[in-house]
């Protein structure tokens, strides 16, 4: 028996609404990784770009001082520092800087570093080739690990009227407890944007 037209319309409306709700839910889950990928590709909101080394930069002149800011969330019993507080980096040339992390706790723990640059306009010109922040680290009690970041500053920074005058910038890292390669939400919510500085 064929249902009356009013029931068919109601069924179509219900199916359409259910599909829309499922689509919106999927979009909500996808928006965070999509936004993260967008920021990494463009340097938006102070997020350093990721990419390969820059070819043909031997004739580039100019440099910039890069300061390093290291922090650890209060829920992670680690100490964290850069080998140097700052370095001078020639524009376009790859630079390697090592950082050291140590688990001062009594049990194994896993952490992952979040990062940004200041001023935020430099995000589009600061390019990471390799970084410890791309993956989580697990440290045993008392274990110390030396981890590198390899980066360059795009020479186009001098062609942008918003950044041409800059002579220094800051690369900031914060280690959080990690689960499945992502910062633990509770740590993010309780420590604020910078967490606690932990130096050796």
PDB file of C-alpha atoms in Angstrom:
ATOM      1  CA  UNK A   1       0.000   0.000   0.000  1.00  0.00           C
ATOM      2  CA  UNK A   2       1.446   3.397  -1.025  1.00  0.00           C
ATOM      3  CA  UNK A   3       1.710   5.918   1.866  1.00  0.00           C
ATOM      4  CA  UNK A   4      -0.218   9.164   1.443  1.00  0.00           C
ATOM      5  CA  UNK A   5       1.739  12.114  -0.113  1.00  0.00           C
ATOM      6  CA  UNK A   6       1.965  13.930   3.217  1.00  0.00           C
ATOM      7  CA  UNK A   7       3.725  10.942   4.838  1.00  0.00           C
ATOM      8  CA  UNK A   8       6.150  10.615   1.907  1.00  0.00           C
ATOM      9  CA  UNK A   9       7.043  14.306   2.195  1.00  0.00           C
ATOM     10  CA  UNK A  10       7.586  13.962   5.927  1.00  0.00           C
ATOM     11  CA  UNK A  11       9.837  10.922   5.358  1.00  0.00           C
ATOM     12  CA  UNK A  12      11.910  12.783   2.744  1.00  0.00           C
ATOM     13  CA  UNK A  13      12.239  15.758   5.091  1.00  0.00           C
ATOM     14  CA  UNK A  14      13.351  13.496   7.957  1.00  0.00           C
ATOM     15  CA  UNK A  15      15.953  11.760   5.758  1.00  0.00           C
ATOM     16  CA  UNK A  16      17.255  15.102   4.481  1.00  0.00           C
ATOM     17  CA  UNK A  17      17.532  16.486   8.032  1.00  0.00           C
ATOM     18  CA  UNK A  18      19.319  13.328   9.212  1.00  0.00           C
ATOM     19  CA  UNK A  19      21.775  13.562   6.313  1.00  0.00           C
ATOM     20  CA  UNK A  20      22.411  17.221   7.054  1.00  0.00           C
ATOM     21  CA  UNK A  21      23.041  16.463  10.734  1.00  0.00           C
ATOM     22  CA  UNK A  22      25.509  13.679   9.850  1.00  0.00           C
ATOM     23  CA  UNK A  23      27.256  15.946   7.359  1.00  0.00           C
ATOM     24  CA  UNK A  24      27.613  18.749   9.902  1.00  0.00           C
ATOM     25  CA  UNK A  25      28.989  16.316  12.489  1.00  0.00           C
ATOM     26  CA  UNK A  26      31.559  15.024  10.003  1.00  0.00           C
ATOM     27  CA  UNK A  27      32.528  18.575   9.079  1.00  0.00           C
ATOM     28  CA  UNK A  28      33.017  19.469  12.752  1.00  0.00           C
ATOM     29  CA  UNK A  29      35.429  16.558  13.224  1.00  0.00           C
ATOM     30  CA  UNK A  30      37.267  17.359   9.991  1.00  0.00           C
ATOM     31  CA  UNK A  31      37.575  21.104  10.639  1.00  0.00           C
ATOM     32  CA  UNK A  32      40.367  20.848  13.225  1.00  0.00           C
ATOM     33  CA  UNK A  33      42.822  18.828  11.083  1.00  0.00           C
ATOM     34  CA  UNK A  34      41.871  20.865   8.002  1.00  0.00           C
ATOM     35  CA  UNK A  35      42.533  24.125   9.852  1.00  0.00           C
ATOM     36  CA  UNK A  36      45.815  22.719  11.171  1.00  0.00           C
ATOM     37  CA  UNK A  37      46.893  21.705   7.659  1.00  0.00           C
ATOM     38  CA  UNK A  38      45.918  25.127   6.304  1.00  0.00           C
ATOM     39  CA  UNK A  39      47.983  26.909   8.980  1.00  0.00           C
ATOM     40  CA  UNK A  40      51.032  24.700   8.351  1.00  0.00           C
ATOM     41  CA  UNK A  41      50.828  25.266   4.597  1.00  0.00           C
ATOM     42  CA  UNK A  42      50.326  29.034   4.728  1.00  0.00           C
ATOM     43  CA  UNK A  43      51.883  30.190   8.008  1.00  0.00           C
ATOM     44  CA  UNK A  44      48.528  31.609   9.102  1.00  0.00           C
ATOM     45  CA  UNK A  45      48.136  32.706  12.737  1.00  0.00           C
ATOM     46  CA  UNK A  46      51.853  32.412  13.520  1.00  0.00           C
ATOM     47  CA  UNK A  47      52.072  28.745  12.548  1.00  0.00           C
ATOM     48  CA  UNK A  48      55.437  27.992  10.879  1.00  0.00           C
ATOM     49  CA  UNK A  49      55.229  26.507   7.396  1.00  0.00           C
ATOM     50  CA  UNK A  50      56.514  23.005   6.678  1.00  0.00           C
ATOM     51  CA  UNK A  51      58.463  22.184   3.543  1.00  0.00           C
ATOM     52  CA  UNK A  52      61.715  21.060   1.924  1.00  0.00           C
ATOM     53  CA  UNK A  53      64.958  23.010   1.933  1.00  0.00           C
ATOM     54  CA  UNK A  54      65.060  26.048  -0.330  1.00  0.00           C
ATOM     55  CA  UNK A  55      67.126  25.565  -3.501  1.00  0.00           C
ATOM     56  CA  UNK A  56      69.338  28.266  -5.018  1.00  0.00           C
ATOM     57  CA  UNK A  57      69.662  30.516  -1.969  1.00  0.00           C
ATOM     58  CA  UNK A  58      73.467  30.806  -2.021  1.00  0.00           C
ATOM     59  CA  UNK A  59      73.368  34.407  -3.227  1.00  0.00           C
ATOM     60  CA  UNK A  60      70.858  35.542  -0.635  1.00  0.00           C
ATOM     61  CA  UNK A  61      72.037  38.259   1.713  1.00  0.00           C
ATOM     62  CA  UNK A  62      70.679  39.303   5.058  1.00  0.00           C
ATOM     63  CA  UNK A  63      69.899  37.469   8.264  1.00  0.00           C
ATOM     64  CA  UNK A  64      67.543  37.435  11.208  1.00  0.00           C
ATOM     65  CA  UNK A  65      68.004  36.649  14.887  1.00  0.00           C
ATOM     66  CA  UNK A  66      65.760  33.804  16.046  1.00  0.00           C
ATOM     67  CA  UNK A  67      65.034  33.576  19.786  1.00  0.00           C
ATOM     68  CA  UNK A  68      63.804  30.324  21.363  1.00  0.00           C
ATOM     69  CA  UNK A  69      61.124  30.120  24.045  1.00  0.00           C
ATOM     70  CA  UNK A  70      60.680  26.713  25.752  1.00  0.00           C
ATOM     71  CA  UNK A  71      57.806  25.756  28.049  1.00  0.00           C
ATOM     72  CA  UNK A  72      56.310  22.642  29.641  1.00  0.00           C
ATOM     73  CA  UNK A  73      52.701  22.221  30.760  1.00  0.00           C
ATOM     74  CA  UNK A  74      52.319  21.692  34.502  1.00  0.00           C
ATOM     75  CA  UNK A  75      50.889  18.178  33.976  1.00  0.00           C
ATOM     76  CA  UNK A  76      54.087  16.883  32.329  1.00  0.00           C
ATOM     77  CA  UNK A  77      57.146  16.272  34.594  1.00  0.00           C
ATOM     78  CA  UNK A  78      59.720  17.279  32.011  1.00  0.00           C
ATOM     79  CA  UNK A  79      62.446  19.880  31.726  1.00  0.00           C
ATOM     80  CA  UNK A  80      63.032  21.447  28.329  1.00  0.00           C
ATOM     81  CA  UNK A  81      65.579  23.896  26.930  1.00  0.00           C
ATOM     82  CA  UNK A  82      67.251  25.003  23.705  1.00  0.00           C
ATOM     83  CA  UNK A  83      71.009  24.569  23.288  1.00  0.00           C
ATOM     84  CA  UNK A  84      71.143  28.319  22.571  1.00  0.00           C
ATOM     85  CA  UNK A  85      68.747  31.059  23.610  1.00  0.00           C
ATOM     86  CA  UNK A  86      69.035  32.552  20.121  1.00  0.00           C
ATOM     87  CA  UNK A  87      70.857  32.126  16.803  1.00  0.00           C
ATOM     88  CA  UNK A  88      71.499  34.309  13.779  1.00  0.00           C
ATOM     89  CA  UNK A  89      70.073  32.668  10.657  1.00  0.00           C
ATOM     90  CA  UNK A  90      70.992  33.737   7.125  1.00  0.00           C
ATOM     91  CA  UNK A  91      67.922  34.124   4.949  1.00  0.00           C
ATOM     92  CA  UNK A  92      67.233  31.041   2.828  1.00  0.00           C
ATOM     93  CA  UNK A  93      69.891  28.851   4.448  1.00  0.00           C
ATOM     94  CA  UNK A  94      68.957  25.769   6.464  1.00  0.00           C
ATOM     95  CA  UNK A  95      69.807  26.056  10.156  1.00  0.00           C
ATOM     96  CA  UNK A  96      69.826  23.224  12.721  1.00  0.00           C
ATOM     97  CA  UNK A  97      69.241  23.867  16.417  1.00  0.00           C
ATOM     98  CA  UNK A  98      69.096  21.185  19.117  1.00  0.00           C
ATOM     99  CA  UNK A  99      66.800  21.127  22.127  1.00  0.00           C
ATOM    100  CA  UNK A 100      67.062  18.905  25.186  1.00  0.00           C
ATOM    101  CA  UNK A 101      64.183  17.315  27.096  1.00  0.00           C
ATOM    102  CA  UNK A 102      64.407  15.287  30.294  1.00  0.00           C
ATOM    103  CA  UNK A 103      61.822  13.284  32.197  1.00  0.00           C
ATOM    104  CA  UNK A 104      62.188  14.264  35.849  1.00  0.00           C
ATOM    105  CA  UNK A 105      59.275  12.070  36.921  1.00  0.00           C
ATOM    106  CA  UNK A 106      59.265   8.551  38.358  1.00  0.00           C
ATOM    107  CA  UNK A 107      57.280   6.896  35.561  1.00  0.00           C
ATOM    108  CA  UNK A 108      57.536   6.816  31.758  1.00  0.00           C
ATOM    109  CA  UNK A 109      55.661   9.687  30.112  1.00  0.00           C
ATOM    110  CA  UNK A 110      54.863  10.802  26.592  1.00  0.00           C
ATOM    111  CA  UNK A 111      54.815  14.387  25.371  1.00  0.00           C
ATOM    112  CA  UNK A 112      54.250  16.341  22.185  1.00  0.00           C
ATOM    113  CA  UNK A 113      55.262  19.934  21.464  1.00  0.00           C
ATOM    114  CA  UNK A 114      53.008  22.638  20.085  1.00  0.00           C
ATOM    115  CA  UNK A 115      54.620  25.646  18.449  1.00  0.00           C
ATOM    116  CA  UNK A 116      54.181  29.120  16.974  1.00  0.00           C
ATOM    117  CA  UNK A 117      56.236  32.137  16.013  1.00  0.00           C
ATOM    118  CA  UNK A 118      56.059  35.776  17.022  1.00  0.00           C
ATOM    119  CA  UNK A 119      55.384  38.167  15.516  1.00  0.00           C
ATOM    120  CA  UNK A 120      52.592  36.179  13.864  1.00  0.00           C
ATOM    121  CA  UNK A 121      53.328  37.710  10.459  1.00  0.00           C
ATOM    122  CA  UNK A 122      56.551  35.667  10.387  1.00  0.00           C
ATOM    123  CA  UNK A 123      54.583  32.405  10.247  1.00  0.00           C
ATOM    124  CA  UNK A 124      54.440  32.612   6.461  1.00  0.00           C
ATOM    125  CA  UNK A 125      58.219  32.981   6.152  1.00  0.00           C
ATOM    126  CA  UNK A 126      59.523  30.599   8.820  1.00  0.00           C
ATOM    127  CA  UNK A 127      59.762  27.142   7.222  1.00  0.00           C
ATOM    128  CA  UNK A 128      60.459  23.926   9.149  1.00  0.00           C
ATOM    129  CA  UNK A 129      62.236  21.195   7.187  1.00  0.00           C
ATOM    130  CA  UNK A 130      62.386  18.772  10.130  1.00  0.00           C
ATOM    131  CA  UNK A 131      61.224  19.126  13.721  1.00  0.00           C
ATOM    132  CA  UNK A 132      60.880  17.064  16.875  1.00  0.00           C
ATOM    133  CA  UNK A 133      57.442  18.676  17.173  1.00  0.00           C
ATOM    134  CA  UNK A 134      56.158  16.599  14.225  1.00  0.00           C
ATOM    135  CA  UNK A 135      55.855  13.542  16.477  1.00  0.00           C
ATOM    136  CA  UNK A 136      55.501  12.623  20.141  1.00  0.00           C
ATOM    137  CA  UNK A 137      58.367  11.437  22.366  1.00  0.00           C
ATOM    138  CA  UNK A 138      58.228   8.887  25.176  1.00  0.00           C
ATOM    139  CA  UNK A 139      60.855   9.225  27.913  1.00  0.00           C
ATOM    140  CA  UNK A 140      61.701   6.805  30.700  1.00  0.00           C
ATOM    141  CA  UNK A 141      62.241   8.175  34.242  1.00  0.00           C
ATOM    142  CA  UNK A 142      65.437  10.255  34.228  1.00  0.00           C
ATOM    143  CA  UNK A 143      65.939   9.857  30.474  1.00  0.00           C
ATOM    144  CA  UNK A 144      67.338  12.798  28.500  1.00  0.00           C
ATOM    145  CA  UNK A 145      66.836  13.248  24.764  1.00  0.00           C
ATOM    146  CA  UNK A 146      68.437  15.702  22.326  1.00  0.00           C
ATOM    147  CA  UNK A 147      66.027  16.645  19.548  1.00  0.00           C
ATOM    148  CA  UNK A 148      66.592  18.884  16.498  1.00  0.00           C
ATOM    149  CA  UNK A 149      64.663  21.442  14.500  1.00  0.00           C
ATOM    150  CA  UNK A 150      65.877  22.254  10.978  1.00  0.00           C
ATOM    151  CA  UNK A 151      64.480  25.444   9.477  1.00  0.00           C
ATOM    152  CA  UNK A 152      65.075  28.362   7.152  1.00  0.00           C
ATOM    153  CA  UNK A 153      63.658  31.855   6.816  1.00  0.00           C
ATOM    154  CA  UNK A 154      62.227  32.560   3.374  1.00  0.00           C
ATOM    155  CA  UNK A 155      64.131  35.464   1.751  1.00  0.00           C
ATOM    156  CA  UNK A 156      60.754  36.804   0.551  1.00  0.00           C
ATOM    157  CA  UNK A 157      60.375  38.147   4.090  1.00  0.00           C
ATOM    158  CA  UNK A 158      62.272  41.211   2.832  1.00  0.00           C
ATOM    159  CA  UNK A 159      59.820  41.756  -0.047  1.00  0.00           C
ATOM    160  CA  UNK A 160      56.794  42.021   2.250  1.00  0.00           C
ATOM    161  CA  UNK A 161      56.272  45.566   3.535  1.00  0.00           C
ATOM    162  CA  UNK A 162      54.808  44.128   6.756  1.00  0.00           C
ATOM    163  CA  UNK A 163      57.958  42.138   7.598  1.00  0.00           C
ATOM    164  CA  UNK A 164      60.786  43.811   5.654  1.00  0.00           C
ATOM    165  CA  UNK A 165      61.848  45.845   8.710  1.00  0.00           C
ATOM    166  CA  UNK A 166      62.001  42.907  11.146  1.00  0.00           C
ATOM    167  CA  UNK A 167      65.411  41.865  12.402  1.00  0.00           C
ATOM    168  CA  UNK A 168      64.387  39.275  15.006  1.00  0.00           C
ATOM    169  CA  UNK A 169      61.635  36.806  15.835  1.00  0.00           C
ATOM    170  CA  UNK A 170      60.767  34.198  18.463  1.00  0.00           C
ATOM    171  CA  UNK A 171      60.074  30.498  17.962  1.00  0.00           C
ATOM    172  CA  UNK A 172      58.042  29.218  20.906  1.00  0.00           C
ATOM    173  CA  UNK A 173      57.463  25.587  21.946  1.00  0.00           C
ATOM    174  CA  UNK A 174      55.290  24.133  24.690  1.00  0.00           C
ATOM    175  CA  UNK A 175      55.410  20.432  25.595  1.00  0.00           C
ATOM    176  CA  UNK A 176      52.127  18.847  26.688  1.00  0.00           C
ATOM    177  CA  UNK A 177      51.292  15.344  27.817  1.00  0.00           C
ATOM    178  CA  UNK A 178      50.328  13.397  24.702  1.00  0.00           C
ATOM    179  CA  UNK A 179      47.743  10.790  23.798  1.00  0.00           C
ATOM    180  CA  UNK A 180      47.750   9.268  20.294  1.00  0.00           C
ATOM    181  CA  UNK A 181      50.135  11.986  19.121  1.00  0.00           C
ATOM    182  CA  UNK A 182      47.898  14.875  20.195  1.00  0.00           C
ATOM    183  CA  UNK A 183      48.196  17.240  23.188  1.00  0.00           C
ATOM    184  CA  UNK A 184      45.951  16.148  26.060  1.00  0.00           C
ATOM    185  CA  UNK A 185      42.987  18.536  26.173  1.00  0.00           C
ATOM    186  CA  UNK A 186      43.040  18.785  29.958  1.00  0.00           C
ATOM    187  CA  UNK A 187      46.618  20.042  29.835  1.00  0.00           C
ATOM    188  CA  UNK A 188      45.705  22.649  27.252  1.00  0.00           C
ATOM    189  CA  UNK A 189      42.775  23.847  29.314  1.00  0.00           C
ATOM    190  CA  UNK A 190      44.621  24.196  32.615  1.00  0.00           C
ATOM    191  CA  UNK A 191      47.981  25.683  31.713  1.00  0.00           C
ATOM    192  CA  UNK A 192      47.143  28.529  29.366  1.00  0.00           C
ATOM    193  CA  UNK A 193      49.031  29.323  26.166  1.00  0.00           C
ATOM    194  CA  UNK A 194      52.570  29.076  27.466  1.00  0.00           C
ATOM    195  CA  UNK A 195      52.542  26.651  30.410  1.00  0.00           C
ATOM    196  CA  UNK A 196      55.445  26.656  32.850  1.00  0.00           C
ATOM    197  CA  UNK A 197      59.031  27.368  31.886  1.00  0.00           C
ATOM    198  CA  UNK A 198      61.212  24.427  32.822  1.00  0.00           C
ATOM    199  CA  UNK A 199      64.956  24.940  32.468  1.00  0.00           C
ATOM    200  CA  UNK A 200      67.689  22.495  33.463  1.00  0.00           C
TER     201      UNK A 200
END
